[in-house]
Short mmCIF file of C-alpha atoms in Angstrom, two decimals:
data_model
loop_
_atom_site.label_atom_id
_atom_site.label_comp_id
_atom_site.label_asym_id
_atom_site.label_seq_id
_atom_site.Cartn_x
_atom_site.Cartn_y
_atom_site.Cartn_z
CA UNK A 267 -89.07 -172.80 -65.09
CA UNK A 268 -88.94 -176.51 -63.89
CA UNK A 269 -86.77 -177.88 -66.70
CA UNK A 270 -84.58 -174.71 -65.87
CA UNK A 271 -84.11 -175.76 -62.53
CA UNK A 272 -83.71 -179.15 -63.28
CA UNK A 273 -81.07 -178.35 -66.40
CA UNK A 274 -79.03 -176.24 -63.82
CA UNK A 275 -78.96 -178.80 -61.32
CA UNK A 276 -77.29 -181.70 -63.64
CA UNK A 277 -73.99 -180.47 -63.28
CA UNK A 278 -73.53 -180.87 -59.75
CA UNK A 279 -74.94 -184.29 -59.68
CA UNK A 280 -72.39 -184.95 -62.67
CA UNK A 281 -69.91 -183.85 -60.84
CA UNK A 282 -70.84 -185.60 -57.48
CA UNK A 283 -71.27 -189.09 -59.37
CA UNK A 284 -67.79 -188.99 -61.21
CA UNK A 285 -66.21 -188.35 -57.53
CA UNK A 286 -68.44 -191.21 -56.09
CA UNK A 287 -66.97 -193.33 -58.84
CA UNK A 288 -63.16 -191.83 -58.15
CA UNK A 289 -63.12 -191.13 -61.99
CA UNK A 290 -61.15 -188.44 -63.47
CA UNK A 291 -62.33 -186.12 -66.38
CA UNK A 292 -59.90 -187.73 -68.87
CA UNK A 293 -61.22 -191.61 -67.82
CA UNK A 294 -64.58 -190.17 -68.22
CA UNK A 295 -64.36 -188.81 -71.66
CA UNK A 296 -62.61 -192.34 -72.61
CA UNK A 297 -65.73 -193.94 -71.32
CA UNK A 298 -68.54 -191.69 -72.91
CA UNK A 299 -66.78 -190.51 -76.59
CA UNK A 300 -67.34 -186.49 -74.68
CA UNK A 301 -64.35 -184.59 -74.48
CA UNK A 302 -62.90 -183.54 -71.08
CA UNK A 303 -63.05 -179.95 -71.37
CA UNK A 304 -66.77 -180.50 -71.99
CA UNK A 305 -67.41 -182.32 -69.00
CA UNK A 306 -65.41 -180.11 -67.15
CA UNK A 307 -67.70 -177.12 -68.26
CA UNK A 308 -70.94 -179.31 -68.00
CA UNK A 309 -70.35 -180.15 -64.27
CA UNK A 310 -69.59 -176.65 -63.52
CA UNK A 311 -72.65 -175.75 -65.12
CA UNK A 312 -70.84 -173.41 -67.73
CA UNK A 313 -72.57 -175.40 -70.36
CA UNK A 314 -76.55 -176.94 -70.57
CA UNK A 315 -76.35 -180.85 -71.40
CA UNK A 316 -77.89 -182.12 -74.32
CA UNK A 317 -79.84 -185.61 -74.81
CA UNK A 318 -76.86 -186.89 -76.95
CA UNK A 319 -74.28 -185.77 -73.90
CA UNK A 320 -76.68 -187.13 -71.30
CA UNK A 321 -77.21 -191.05 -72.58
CA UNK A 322 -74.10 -191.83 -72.54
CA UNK A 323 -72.99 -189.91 -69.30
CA UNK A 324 -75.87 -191.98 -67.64
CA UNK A 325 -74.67 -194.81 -68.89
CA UNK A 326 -71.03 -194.06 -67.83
CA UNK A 327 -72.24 -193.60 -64.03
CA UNK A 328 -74.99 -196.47 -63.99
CA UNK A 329 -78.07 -194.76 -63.56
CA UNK A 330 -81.82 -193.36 -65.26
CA UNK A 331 -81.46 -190.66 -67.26
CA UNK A 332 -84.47 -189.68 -65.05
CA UNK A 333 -82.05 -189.65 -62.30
CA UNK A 334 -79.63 -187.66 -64.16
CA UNK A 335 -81.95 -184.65 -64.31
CA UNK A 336 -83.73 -185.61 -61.00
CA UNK A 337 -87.06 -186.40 -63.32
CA UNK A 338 -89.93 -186.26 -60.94
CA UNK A 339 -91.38 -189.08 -59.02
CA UNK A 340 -94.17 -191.29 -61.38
CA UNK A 341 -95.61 -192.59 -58.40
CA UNK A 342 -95.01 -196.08 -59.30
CA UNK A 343 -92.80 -198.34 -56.81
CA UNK A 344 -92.00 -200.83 -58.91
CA UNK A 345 -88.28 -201.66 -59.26
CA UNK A 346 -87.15 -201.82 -63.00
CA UNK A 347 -84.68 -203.86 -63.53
CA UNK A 348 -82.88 -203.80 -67.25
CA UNK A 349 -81.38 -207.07 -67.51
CA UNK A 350 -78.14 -207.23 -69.74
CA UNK A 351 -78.00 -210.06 -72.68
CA UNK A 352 -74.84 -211.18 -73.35
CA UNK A 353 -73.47 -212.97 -76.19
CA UNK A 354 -72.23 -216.02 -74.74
CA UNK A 355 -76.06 -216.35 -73.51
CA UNK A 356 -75.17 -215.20 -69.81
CA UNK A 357 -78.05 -212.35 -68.49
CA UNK A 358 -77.05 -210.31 -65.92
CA UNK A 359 -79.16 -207.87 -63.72
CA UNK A 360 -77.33 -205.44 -61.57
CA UNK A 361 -79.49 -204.60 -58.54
CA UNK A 362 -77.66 -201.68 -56.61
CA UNK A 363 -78.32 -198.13 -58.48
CA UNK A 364 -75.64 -196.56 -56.92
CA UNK A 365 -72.18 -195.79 -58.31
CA UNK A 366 -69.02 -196.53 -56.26
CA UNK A 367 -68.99 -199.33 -53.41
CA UNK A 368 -70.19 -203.11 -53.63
CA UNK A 369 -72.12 -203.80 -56.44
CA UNK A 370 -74.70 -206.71 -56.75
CA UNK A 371 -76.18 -208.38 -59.47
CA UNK A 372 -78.44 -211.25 -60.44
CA UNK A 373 -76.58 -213.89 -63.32
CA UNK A 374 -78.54 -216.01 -65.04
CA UNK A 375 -75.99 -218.86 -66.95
CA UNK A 376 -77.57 -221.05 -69.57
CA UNK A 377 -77.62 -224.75 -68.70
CA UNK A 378 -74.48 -226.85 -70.79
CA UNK A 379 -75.21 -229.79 -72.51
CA UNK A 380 -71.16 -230.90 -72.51
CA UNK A 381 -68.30 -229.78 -70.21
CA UNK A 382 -66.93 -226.26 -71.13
CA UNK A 383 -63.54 -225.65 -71.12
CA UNK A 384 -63.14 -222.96 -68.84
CA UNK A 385 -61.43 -219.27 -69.50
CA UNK A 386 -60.17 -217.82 -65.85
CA UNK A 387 -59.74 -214.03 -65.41
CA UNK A 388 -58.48 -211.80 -63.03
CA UNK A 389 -59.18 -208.03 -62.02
CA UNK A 390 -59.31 -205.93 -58.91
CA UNK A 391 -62.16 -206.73 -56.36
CA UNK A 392 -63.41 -208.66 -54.14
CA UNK A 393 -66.20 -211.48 -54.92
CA UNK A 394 -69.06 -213.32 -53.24
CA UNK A 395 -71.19 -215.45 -54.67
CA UNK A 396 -74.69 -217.49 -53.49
CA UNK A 397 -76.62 -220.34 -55.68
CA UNK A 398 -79.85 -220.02 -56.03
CA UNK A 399 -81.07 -222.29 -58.51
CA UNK A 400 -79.05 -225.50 -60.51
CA UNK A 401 -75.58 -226.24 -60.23
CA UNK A 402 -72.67 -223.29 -60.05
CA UNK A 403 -69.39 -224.32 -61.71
CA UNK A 404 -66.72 -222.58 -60.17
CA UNK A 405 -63.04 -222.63 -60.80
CA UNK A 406 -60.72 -220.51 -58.94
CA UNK A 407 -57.26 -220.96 -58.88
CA UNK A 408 -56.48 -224.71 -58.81
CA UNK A 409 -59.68 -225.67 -57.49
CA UNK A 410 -62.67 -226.61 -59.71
CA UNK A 411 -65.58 -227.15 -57.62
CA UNK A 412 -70.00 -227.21 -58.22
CA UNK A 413 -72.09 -225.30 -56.01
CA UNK A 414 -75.58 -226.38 -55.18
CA UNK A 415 -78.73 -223.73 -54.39
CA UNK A 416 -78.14 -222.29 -50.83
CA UNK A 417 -73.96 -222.83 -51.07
CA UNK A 418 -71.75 -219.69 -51.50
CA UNK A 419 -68.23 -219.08 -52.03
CA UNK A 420 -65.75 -215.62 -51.26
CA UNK A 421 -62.76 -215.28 -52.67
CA UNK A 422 -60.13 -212.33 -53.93
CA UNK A 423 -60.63 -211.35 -57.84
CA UNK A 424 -56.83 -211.72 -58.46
CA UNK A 425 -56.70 -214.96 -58.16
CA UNK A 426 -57.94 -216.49 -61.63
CA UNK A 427 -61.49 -217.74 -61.55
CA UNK A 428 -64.63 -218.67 -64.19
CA UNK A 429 -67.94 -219.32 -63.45
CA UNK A 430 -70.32 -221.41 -65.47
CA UNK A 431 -73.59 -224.32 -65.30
CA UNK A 432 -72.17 -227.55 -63.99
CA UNK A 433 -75.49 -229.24 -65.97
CA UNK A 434 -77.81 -228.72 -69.06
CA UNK A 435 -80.36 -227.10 -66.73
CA UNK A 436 -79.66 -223.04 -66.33
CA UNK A 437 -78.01 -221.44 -63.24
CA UNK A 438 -78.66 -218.22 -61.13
CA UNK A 439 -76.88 -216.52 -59.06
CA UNK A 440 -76.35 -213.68 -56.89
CA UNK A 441 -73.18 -211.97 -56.99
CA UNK A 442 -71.27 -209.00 -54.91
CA UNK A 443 -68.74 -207.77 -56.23
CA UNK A 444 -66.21 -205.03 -54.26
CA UNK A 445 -63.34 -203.05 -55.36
CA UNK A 446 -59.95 -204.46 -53.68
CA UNK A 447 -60.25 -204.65 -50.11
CA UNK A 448 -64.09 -203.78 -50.01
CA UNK A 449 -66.11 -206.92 -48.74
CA UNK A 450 -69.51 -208.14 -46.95
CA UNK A 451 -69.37 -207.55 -43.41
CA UNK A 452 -71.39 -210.36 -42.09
CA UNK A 453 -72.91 -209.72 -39.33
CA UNK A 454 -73.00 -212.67 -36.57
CA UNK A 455 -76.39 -213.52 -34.29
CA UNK A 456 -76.38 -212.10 -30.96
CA UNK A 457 -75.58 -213.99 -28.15
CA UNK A 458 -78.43 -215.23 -26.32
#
């Protein structure tokens, strides 16, 4: 009766996080390989999900498949983070769980033993980033500047910008990243 319940109850929150993530059906079946008309009866609950539907739905939305189907609680408090290898070396560790709004993330760049010649990009959003440990290579725009532990830097994603270890020893970050026009609000002490 419990995996009933649960079962029934996917659809909704399918439904809920595609409209959290201002997806559409059709950008959703491009991202998951599940055709729209499937999703569409899925999230009305005209049709039970199956294990191969819901990996790569969870995937799609950023979150457990435990979370999915609203798995019960283990008990255990632990965050666990799932770190992401890429292939240029870089690991990256989102932290927010949540689809839609500022995202943040832990980068881990691998120390260089000679300059790198650097590759800006562009794309919608909003960035901050804040050292934490070695030397932050940052070029954005026509500036090319290195960013020590404790140093942060804000800037619009359209303008072209790369990130990368200034040194042979390995960098981390933190990094926010918001869709166009979303940014930290700082918040300033109160006056005393």
């Amino acid at each position: 009766m419990d995996d009933d319940r649960a079962l029934d109850a996917v659809g909704p929150r399918l439904r809920e996080l595609r409209r959290k993530r201002e997806v559409t059906l059709a950008e959703l079946a491009a991202q998951t390989g599940i055709a729209a008309s499937t999703l569409s009866r899925l999230e009305s609950g005209n049709r039970r999900p199956t294990l191969e539907q819901l990996l790569p739905l969870a995937r799609a939305h950023g979150v457990t498949l435990d979370e999915l189907v609203d798995a019960p609680q283990t008990g255990d408090p632990r965050i666990h983070l799932r770190p992401i290898s890429c292939s240029d070396g870089v690991t990256i560790l989102p932290l927010t769980r949540r689809p839609g709004g500022i995202q943040a993330y832990k980068f881990i760049l691998p120390g260089q033993r000679k300059k790198q010649e650097p590759d800006p990009k562009t794309h919608e959003g909003y960035e901050w980033a804040y050292v934490l440990n070695g030397q932050l290579r940052l070029v954005l725009g026509e500036h090319d500047m290195t960013l020590s532990p404790g140093e942060a830097a804000e800037f619009d994603t359209r303008v072209p910008h790369w990130f990368g270890a200034a040194s042979a020893e390995p960098v981390e970050y933190l990094c926010l990243i918001g869709r166009q026009g979303q940014r930290a609000h700082v918040r300033a002490a109160p006056k005393a």
